[in-house]
PDB file of C-alpha atoms and ligand atoms in Angstrom:
ATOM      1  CA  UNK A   1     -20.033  -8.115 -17.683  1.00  0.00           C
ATOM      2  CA  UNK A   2     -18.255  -9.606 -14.706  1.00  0.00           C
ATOM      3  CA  UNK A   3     -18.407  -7.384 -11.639  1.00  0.00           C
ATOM      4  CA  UNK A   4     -15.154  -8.082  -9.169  1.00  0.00           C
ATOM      5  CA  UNK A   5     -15.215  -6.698  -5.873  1.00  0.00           C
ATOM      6  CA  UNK A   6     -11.536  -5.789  -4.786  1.00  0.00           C
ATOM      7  CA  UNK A   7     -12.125  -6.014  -1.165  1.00  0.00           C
ATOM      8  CA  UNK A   8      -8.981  -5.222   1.250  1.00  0.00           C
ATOM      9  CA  UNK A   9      -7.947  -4.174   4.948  1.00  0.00           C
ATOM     10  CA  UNK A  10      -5.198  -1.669   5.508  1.00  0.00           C
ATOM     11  CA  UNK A  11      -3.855  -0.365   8.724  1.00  0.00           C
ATOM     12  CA  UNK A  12      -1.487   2.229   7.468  1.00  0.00           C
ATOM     13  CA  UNK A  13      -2.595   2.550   3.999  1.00  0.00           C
ATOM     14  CA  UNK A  14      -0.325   1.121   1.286  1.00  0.00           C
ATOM     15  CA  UNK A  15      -2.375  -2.085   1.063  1.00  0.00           C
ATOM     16  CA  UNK A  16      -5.229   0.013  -0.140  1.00  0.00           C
ATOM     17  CA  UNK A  17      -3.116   2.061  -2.616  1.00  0.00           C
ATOM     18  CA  UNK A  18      -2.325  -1.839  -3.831  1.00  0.00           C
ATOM     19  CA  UNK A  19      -6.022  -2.537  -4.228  1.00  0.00           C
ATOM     20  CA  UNK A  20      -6.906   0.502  -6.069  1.00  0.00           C
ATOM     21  CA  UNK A  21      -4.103  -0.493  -8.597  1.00  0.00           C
ATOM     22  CA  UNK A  22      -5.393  -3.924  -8.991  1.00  0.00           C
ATOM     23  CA  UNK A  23      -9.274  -2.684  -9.395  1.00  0.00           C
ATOM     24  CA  UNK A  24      -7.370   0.295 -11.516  1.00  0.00           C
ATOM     25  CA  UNK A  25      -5.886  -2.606 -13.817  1.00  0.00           C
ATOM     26  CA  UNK A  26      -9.442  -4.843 -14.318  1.00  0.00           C
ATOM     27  CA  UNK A  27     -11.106  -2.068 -14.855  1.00  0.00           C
ATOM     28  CA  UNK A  28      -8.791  -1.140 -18.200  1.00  0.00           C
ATOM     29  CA  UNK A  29      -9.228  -4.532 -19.316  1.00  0.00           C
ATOM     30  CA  UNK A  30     -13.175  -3.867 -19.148  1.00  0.00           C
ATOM     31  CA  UNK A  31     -13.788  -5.354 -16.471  1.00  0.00           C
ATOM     32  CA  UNK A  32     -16.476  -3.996 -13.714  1.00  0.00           C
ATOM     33  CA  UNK A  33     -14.377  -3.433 -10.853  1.00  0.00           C
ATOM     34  CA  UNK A  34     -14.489  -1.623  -7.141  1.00  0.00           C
ATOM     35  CA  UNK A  35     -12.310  -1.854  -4.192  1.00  0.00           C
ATOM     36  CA  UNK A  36     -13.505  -1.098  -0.926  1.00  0.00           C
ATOM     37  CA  UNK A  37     -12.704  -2.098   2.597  1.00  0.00           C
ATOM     38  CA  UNK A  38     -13.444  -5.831   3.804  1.00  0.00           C
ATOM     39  CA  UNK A  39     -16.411  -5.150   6.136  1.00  0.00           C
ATOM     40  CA  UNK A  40     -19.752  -7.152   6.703  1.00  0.00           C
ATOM     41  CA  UNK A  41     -21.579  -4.451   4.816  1.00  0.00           C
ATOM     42  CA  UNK A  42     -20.487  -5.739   1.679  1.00  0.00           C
ATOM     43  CA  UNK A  43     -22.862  -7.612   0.002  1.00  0.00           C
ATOM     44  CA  UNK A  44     -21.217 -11.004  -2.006  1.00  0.00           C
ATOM     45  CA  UNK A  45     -24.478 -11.361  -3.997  1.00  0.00           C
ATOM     46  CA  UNK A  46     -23.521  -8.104  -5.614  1.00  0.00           C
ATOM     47  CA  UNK A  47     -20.408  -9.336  -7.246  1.00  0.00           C
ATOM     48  CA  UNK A  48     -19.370 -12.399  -9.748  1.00  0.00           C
ATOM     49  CA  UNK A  49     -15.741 -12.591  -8.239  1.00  0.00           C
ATOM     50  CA  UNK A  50     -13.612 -11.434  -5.682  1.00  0.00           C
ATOM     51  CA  UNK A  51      -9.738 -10.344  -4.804  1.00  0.00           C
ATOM     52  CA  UNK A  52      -9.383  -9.893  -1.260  1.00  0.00           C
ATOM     53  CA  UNK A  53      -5.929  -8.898   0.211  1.00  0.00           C
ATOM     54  CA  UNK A  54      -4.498  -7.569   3.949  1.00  0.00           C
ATOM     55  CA  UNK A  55      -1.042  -6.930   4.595  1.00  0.00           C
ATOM     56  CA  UNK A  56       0.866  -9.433   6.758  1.00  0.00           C
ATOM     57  CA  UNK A  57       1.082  -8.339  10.704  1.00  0.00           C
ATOM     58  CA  UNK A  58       3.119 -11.055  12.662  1.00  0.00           C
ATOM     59  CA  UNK A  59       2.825 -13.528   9.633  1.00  0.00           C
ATOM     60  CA  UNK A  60      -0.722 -12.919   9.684  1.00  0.00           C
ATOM     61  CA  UNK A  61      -3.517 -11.174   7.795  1.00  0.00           C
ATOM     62  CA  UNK A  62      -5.371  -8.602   9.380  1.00  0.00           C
ATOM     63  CA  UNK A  63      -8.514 -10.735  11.184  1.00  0.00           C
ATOM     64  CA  UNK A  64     -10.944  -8.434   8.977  1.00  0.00           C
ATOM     65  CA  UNK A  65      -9.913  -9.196   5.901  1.00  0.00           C
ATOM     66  CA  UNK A  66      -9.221 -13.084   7.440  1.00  0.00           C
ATOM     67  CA  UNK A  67     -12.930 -13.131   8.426  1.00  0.00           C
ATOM     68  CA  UNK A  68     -14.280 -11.096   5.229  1.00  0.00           C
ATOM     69  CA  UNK A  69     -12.968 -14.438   3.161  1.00  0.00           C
ATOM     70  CA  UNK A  70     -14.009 -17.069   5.658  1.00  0.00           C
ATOM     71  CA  UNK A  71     -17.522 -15.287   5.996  1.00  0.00           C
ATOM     72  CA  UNK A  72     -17.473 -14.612   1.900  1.00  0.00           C
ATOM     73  CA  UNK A  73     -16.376 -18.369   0.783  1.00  0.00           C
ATOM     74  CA  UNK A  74     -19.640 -19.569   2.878  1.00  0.00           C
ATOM     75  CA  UNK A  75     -22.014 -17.205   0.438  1.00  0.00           C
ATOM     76  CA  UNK A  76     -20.581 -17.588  -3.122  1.00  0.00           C
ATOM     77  CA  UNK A  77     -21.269 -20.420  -3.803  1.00  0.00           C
ATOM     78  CA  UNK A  78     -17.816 -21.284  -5.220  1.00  0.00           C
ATOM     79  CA  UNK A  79     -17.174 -17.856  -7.403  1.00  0.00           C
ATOM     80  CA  UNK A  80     -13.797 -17.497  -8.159  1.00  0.00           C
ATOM     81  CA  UNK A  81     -11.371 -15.621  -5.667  1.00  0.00           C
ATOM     82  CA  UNK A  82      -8.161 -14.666  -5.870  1.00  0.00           C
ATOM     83  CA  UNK A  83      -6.058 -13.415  -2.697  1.00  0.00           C
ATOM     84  CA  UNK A  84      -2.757 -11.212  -1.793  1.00  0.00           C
ATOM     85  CA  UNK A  85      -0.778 -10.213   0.909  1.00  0.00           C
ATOM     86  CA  UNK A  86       1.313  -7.344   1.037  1.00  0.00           C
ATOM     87  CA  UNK A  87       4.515  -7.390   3.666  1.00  0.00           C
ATOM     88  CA  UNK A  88       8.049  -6.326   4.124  1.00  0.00           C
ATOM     89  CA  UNK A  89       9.995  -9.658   4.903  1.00  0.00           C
ATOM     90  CA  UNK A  90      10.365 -10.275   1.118  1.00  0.00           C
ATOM     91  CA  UNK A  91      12.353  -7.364   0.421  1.00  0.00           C
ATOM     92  CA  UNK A  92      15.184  -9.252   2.420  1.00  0.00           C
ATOM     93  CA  UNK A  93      14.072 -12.411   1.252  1.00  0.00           C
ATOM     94  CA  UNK A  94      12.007 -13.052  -1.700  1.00  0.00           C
ATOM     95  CA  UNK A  95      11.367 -17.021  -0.523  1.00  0.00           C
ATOM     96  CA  UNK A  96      10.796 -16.310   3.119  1.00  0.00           C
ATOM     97  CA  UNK A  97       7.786 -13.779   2.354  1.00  0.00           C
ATOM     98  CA  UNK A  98       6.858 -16.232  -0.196  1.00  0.00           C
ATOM     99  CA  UNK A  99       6.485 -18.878   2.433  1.00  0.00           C
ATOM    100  CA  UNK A 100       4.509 -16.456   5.049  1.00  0.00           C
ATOM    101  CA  UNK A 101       2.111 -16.026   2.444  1.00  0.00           C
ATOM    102  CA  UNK A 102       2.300 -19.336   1.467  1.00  0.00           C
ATOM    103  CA  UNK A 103       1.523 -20.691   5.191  1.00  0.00           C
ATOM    104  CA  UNK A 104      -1.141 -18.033   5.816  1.00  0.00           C
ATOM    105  CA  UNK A 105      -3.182 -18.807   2.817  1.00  0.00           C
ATOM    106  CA  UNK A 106      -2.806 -23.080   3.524  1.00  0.00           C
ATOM    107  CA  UNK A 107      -4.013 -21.612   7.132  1.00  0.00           C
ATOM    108  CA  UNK A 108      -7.075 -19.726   4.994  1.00  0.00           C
ATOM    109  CA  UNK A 109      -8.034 -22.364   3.440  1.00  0.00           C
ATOM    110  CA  UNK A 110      -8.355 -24.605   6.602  1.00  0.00           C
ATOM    111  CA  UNK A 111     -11.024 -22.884   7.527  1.00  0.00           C
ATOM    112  CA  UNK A 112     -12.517 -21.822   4.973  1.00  0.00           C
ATOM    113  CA  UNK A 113     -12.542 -24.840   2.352  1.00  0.00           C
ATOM    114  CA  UNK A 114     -14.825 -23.615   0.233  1.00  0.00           C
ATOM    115  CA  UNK A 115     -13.216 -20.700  -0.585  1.00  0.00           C
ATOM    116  CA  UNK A 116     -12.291 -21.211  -4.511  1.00  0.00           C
ATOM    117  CA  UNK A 117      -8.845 -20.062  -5.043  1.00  0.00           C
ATOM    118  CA  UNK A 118      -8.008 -19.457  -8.641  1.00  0.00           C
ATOM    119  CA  UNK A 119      -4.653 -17.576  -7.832  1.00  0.00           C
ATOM    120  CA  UNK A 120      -2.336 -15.859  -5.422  1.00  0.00           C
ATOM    121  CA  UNK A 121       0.261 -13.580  -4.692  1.00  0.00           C
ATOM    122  CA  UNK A 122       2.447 -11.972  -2.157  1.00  0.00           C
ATOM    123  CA  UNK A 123       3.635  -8.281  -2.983  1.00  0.00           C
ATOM    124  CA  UNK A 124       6.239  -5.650  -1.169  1.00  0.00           C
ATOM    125  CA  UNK A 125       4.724  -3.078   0.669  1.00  0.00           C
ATOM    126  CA  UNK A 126       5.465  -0.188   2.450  1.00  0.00           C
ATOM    127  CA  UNK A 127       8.051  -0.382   5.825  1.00  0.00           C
ATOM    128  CA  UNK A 128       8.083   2.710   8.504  1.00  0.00           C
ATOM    129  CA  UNK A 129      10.383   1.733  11.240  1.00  0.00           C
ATOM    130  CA  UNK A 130       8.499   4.010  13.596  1.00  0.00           C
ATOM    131  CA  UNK A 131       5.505   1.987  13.223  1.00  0.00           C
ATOM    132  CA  UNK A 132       6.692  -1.052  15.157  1.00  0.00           C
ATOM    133  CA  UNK A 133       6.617  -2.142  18.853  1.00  0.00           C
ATOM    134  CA  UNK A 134       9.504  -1.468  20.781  1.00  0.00           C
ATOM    135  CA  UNK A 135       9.676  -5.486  21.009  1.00  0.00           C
ATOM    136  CA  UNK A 136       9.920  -5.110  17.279  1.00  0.00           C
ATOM    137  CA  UNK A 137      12.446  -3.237  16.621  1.00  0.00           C
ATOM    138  CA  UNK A 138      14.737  -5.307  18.644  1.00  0.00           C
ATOM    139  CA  UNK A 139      13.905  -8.051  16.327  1.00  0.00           C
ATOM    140  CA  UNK A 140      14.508  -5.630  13.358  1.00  0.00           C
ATOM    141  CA  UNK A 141      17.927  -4.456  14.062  1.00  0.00           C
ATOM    142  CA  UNK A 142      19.433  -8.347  13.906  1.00  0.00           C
ATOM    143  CA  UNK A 143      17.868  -8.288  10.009  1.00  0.00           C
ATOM    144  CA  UNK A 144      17.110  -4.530   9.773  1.00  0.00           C
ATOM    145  CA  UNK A 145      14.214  -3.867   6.635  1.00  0.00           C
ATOM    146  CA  UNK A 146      15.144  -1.178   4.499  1.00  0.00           C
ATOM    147  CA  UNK A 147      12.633   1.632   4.980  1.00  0.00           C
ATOM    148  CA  UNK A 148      10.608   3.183   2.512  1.00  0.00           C
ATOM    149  CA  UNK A 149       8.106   1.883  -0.291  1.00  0.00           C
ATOM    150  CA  UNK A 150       8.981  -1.269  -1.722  1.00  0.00           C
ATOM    151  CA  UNK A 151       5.794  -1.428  -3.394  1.00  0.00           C
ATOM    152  CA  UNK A 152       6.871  -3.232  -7.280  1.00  0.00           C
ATOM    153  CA  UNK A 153       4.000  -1.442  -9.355  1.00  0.00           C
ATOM    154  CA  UNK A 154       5.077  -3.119 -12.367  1.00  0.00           C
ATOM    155  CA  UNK A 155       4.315  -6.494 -11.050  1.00  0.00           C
ATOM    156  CA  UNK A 156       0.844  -5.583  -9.158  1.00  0.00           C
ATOM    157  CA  UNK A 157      -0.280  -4.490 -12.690  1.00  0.00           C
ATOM    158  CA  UNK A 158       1.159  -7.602 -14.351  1.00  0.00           C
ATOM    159  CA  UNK A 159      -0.415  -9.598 -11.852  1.00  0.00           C
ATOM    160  CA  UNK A 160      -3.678  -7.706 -12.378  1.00  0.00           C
ATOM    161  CA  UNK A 161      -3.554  -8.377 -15.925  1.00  0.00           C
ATOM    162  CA  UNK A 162      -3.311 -11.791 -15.387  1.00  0.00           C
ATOM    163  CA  UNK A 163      -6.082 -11.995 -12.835  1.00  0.00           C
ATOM    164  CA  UNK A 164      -8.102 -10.189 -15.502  1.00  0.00           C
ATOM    165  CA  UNK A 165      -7.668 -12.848 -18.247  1.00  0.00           C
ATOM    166  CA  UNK A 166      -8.370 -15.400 -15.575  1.00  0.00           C
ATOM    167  CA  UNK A 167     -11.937 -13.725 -14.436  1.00  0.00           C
ATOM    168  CA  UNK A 168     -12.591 -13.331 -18.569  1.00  0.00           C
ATOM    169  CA  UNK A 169     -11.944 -16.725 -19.527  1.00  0.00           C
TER     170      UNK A 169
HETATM  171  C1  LIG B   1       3.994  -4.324  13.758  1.00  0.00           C
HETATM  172  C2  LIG B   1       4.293  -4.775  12.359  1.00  0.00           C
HETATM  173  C3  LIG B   1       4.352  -6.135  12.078  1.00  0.00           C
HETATM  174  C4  LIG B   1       4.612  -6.584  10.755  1.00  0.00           C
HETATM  175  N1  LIG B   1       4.675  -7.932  10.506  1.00  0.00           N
HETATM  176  C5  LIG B   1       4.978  -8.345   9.236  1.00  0.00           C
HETATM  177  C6  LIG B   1       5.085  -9.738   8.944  1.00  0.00           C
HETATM  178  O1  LIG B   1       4.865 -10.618   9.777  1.00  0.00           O
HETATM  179  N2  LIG B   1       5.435 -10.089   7.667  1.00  0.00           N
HETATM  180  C7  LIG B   1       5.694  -9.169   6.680  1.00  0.00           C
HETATM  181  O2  LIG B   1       6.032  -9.561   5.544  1.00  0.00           O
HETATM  182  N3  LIG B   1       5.557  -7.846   6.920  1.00  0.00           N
HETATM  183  C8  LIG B   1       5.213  -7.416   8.168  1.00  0.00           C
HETATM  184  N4  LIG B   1       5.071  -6.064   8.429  1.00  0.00           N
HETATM  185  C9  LIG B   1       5.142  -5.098   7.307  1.00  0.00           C
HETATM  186  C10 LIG B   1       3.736  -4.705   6.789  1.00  0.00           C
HETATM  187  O3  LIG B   1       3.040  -5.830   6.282  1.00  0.00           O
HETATM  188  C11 LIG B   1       3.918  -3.646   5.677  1.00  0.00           C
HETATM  189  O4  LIG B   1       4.422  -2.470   6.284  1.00  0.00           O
HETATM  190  C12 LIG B   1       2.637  -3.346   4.901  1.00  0.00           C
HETATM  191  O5  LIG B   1       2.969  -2.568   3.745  1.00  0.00           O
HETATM  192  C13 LIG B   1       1.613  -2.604   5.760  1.00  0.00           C
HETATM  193  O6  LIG B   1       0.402  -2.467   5.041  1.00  0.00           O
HETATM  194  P1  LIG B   1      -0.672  -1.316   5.342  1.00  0.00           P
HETATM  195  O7  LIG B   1       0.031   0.026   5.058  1.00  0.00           O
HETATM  196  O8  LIG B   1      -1.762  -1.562   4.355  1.00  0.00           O
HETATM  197  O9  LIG B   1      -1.117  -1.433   6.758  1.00  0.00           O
HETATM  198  C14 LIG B   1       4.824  -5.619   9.723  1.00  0.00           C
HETATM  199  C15 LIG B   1       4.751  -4.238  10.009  1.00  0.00           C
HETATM  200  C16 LIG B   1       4.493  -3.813  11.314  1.00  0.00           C
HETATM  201  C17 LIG B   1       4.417  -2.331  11.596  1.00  0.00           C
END
């Protein structure tokens, strides 16, 4: 059976909600799935392919999670990985979190060319005004985010699903 390690960095918490969903989703289409924290304890031997997401901090992924795939895509031997972001500048803008993601993972991939991506994706996540830097929330209040979860469940599962007949085929 394939064994997927969902591995993920969080600062406030609604990435990992994400990743338990995803790992929640293979796991219902039997496939052998845990999500856990990106750190070097992990062991990539352990696993036949990977999902690795962070949410987006100033259009970039946590460095963890960054580091977990760089480190990872050197020790896999070319296993298939799949990758997600989770931010708040689609909610606005569909396209322009699109193209974050899109830039960050063409950054990824820079340095870590071996890293086999089969697929990825860039979700909503969760926006608390309070959390941001004073310098922030200047910036904010020209394009304000609405606050709240903007988490789209229906479309983590769906792309779950798909993931799933991806690592089965
Ligand atoms: C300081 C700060 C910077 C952020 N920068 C971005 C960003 O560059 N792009 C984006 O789409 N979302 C950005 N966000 C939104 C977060 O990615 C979003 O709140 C996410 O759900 C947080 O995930 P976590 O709860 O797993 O930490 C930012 C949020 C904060 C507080």
């Amino acid at each position: 059976m394939t064994k997927v390690l969902v591995a993920f960095a969080t600062r406030f918490g609604s990435t990992r909600e994400i990743a338990s969903a995803i790992a929640a989703e293979l796991i219902a289409e039997g496939i052998e799935a845990v999500a856990a924290e990106a750190t070097s304890s992990l062991n990539p031997d352990d696993y036949d392919a990977f999902v690795i997401g962070s949410p987006l901090y100033g259009r970039k992924w946590m460095s963890v999670a960054g580091m977990f795939a760089a480190i990872t895509s050197e020790r896999i031997n070319g296993k298939p990985v799949v990758l997600f972001s989770v931010g708040t500048l689609g909610v606005g803008s569909p396209e322009a979190g699109r193209t974050e993601h899109d830039e960050f993972v063409a950054r990824l991939k820079e340095v870590a060319p071996k890293l086999n991506v089969i697929s990825d994706e860039v979700f909503t996540g969760y926006f608390e005004r309070s959390n941001l830097p004073w310098y922030l929330r200047i910036i904010d209040r020209f394009a304000p985010t609405p606050q709240g979860d903007h988490r789209d469940w229906a479309a983590i599962h769906a792309w779950a699903n798909l993931v799933a007949t991806k690592f089965k085929g």
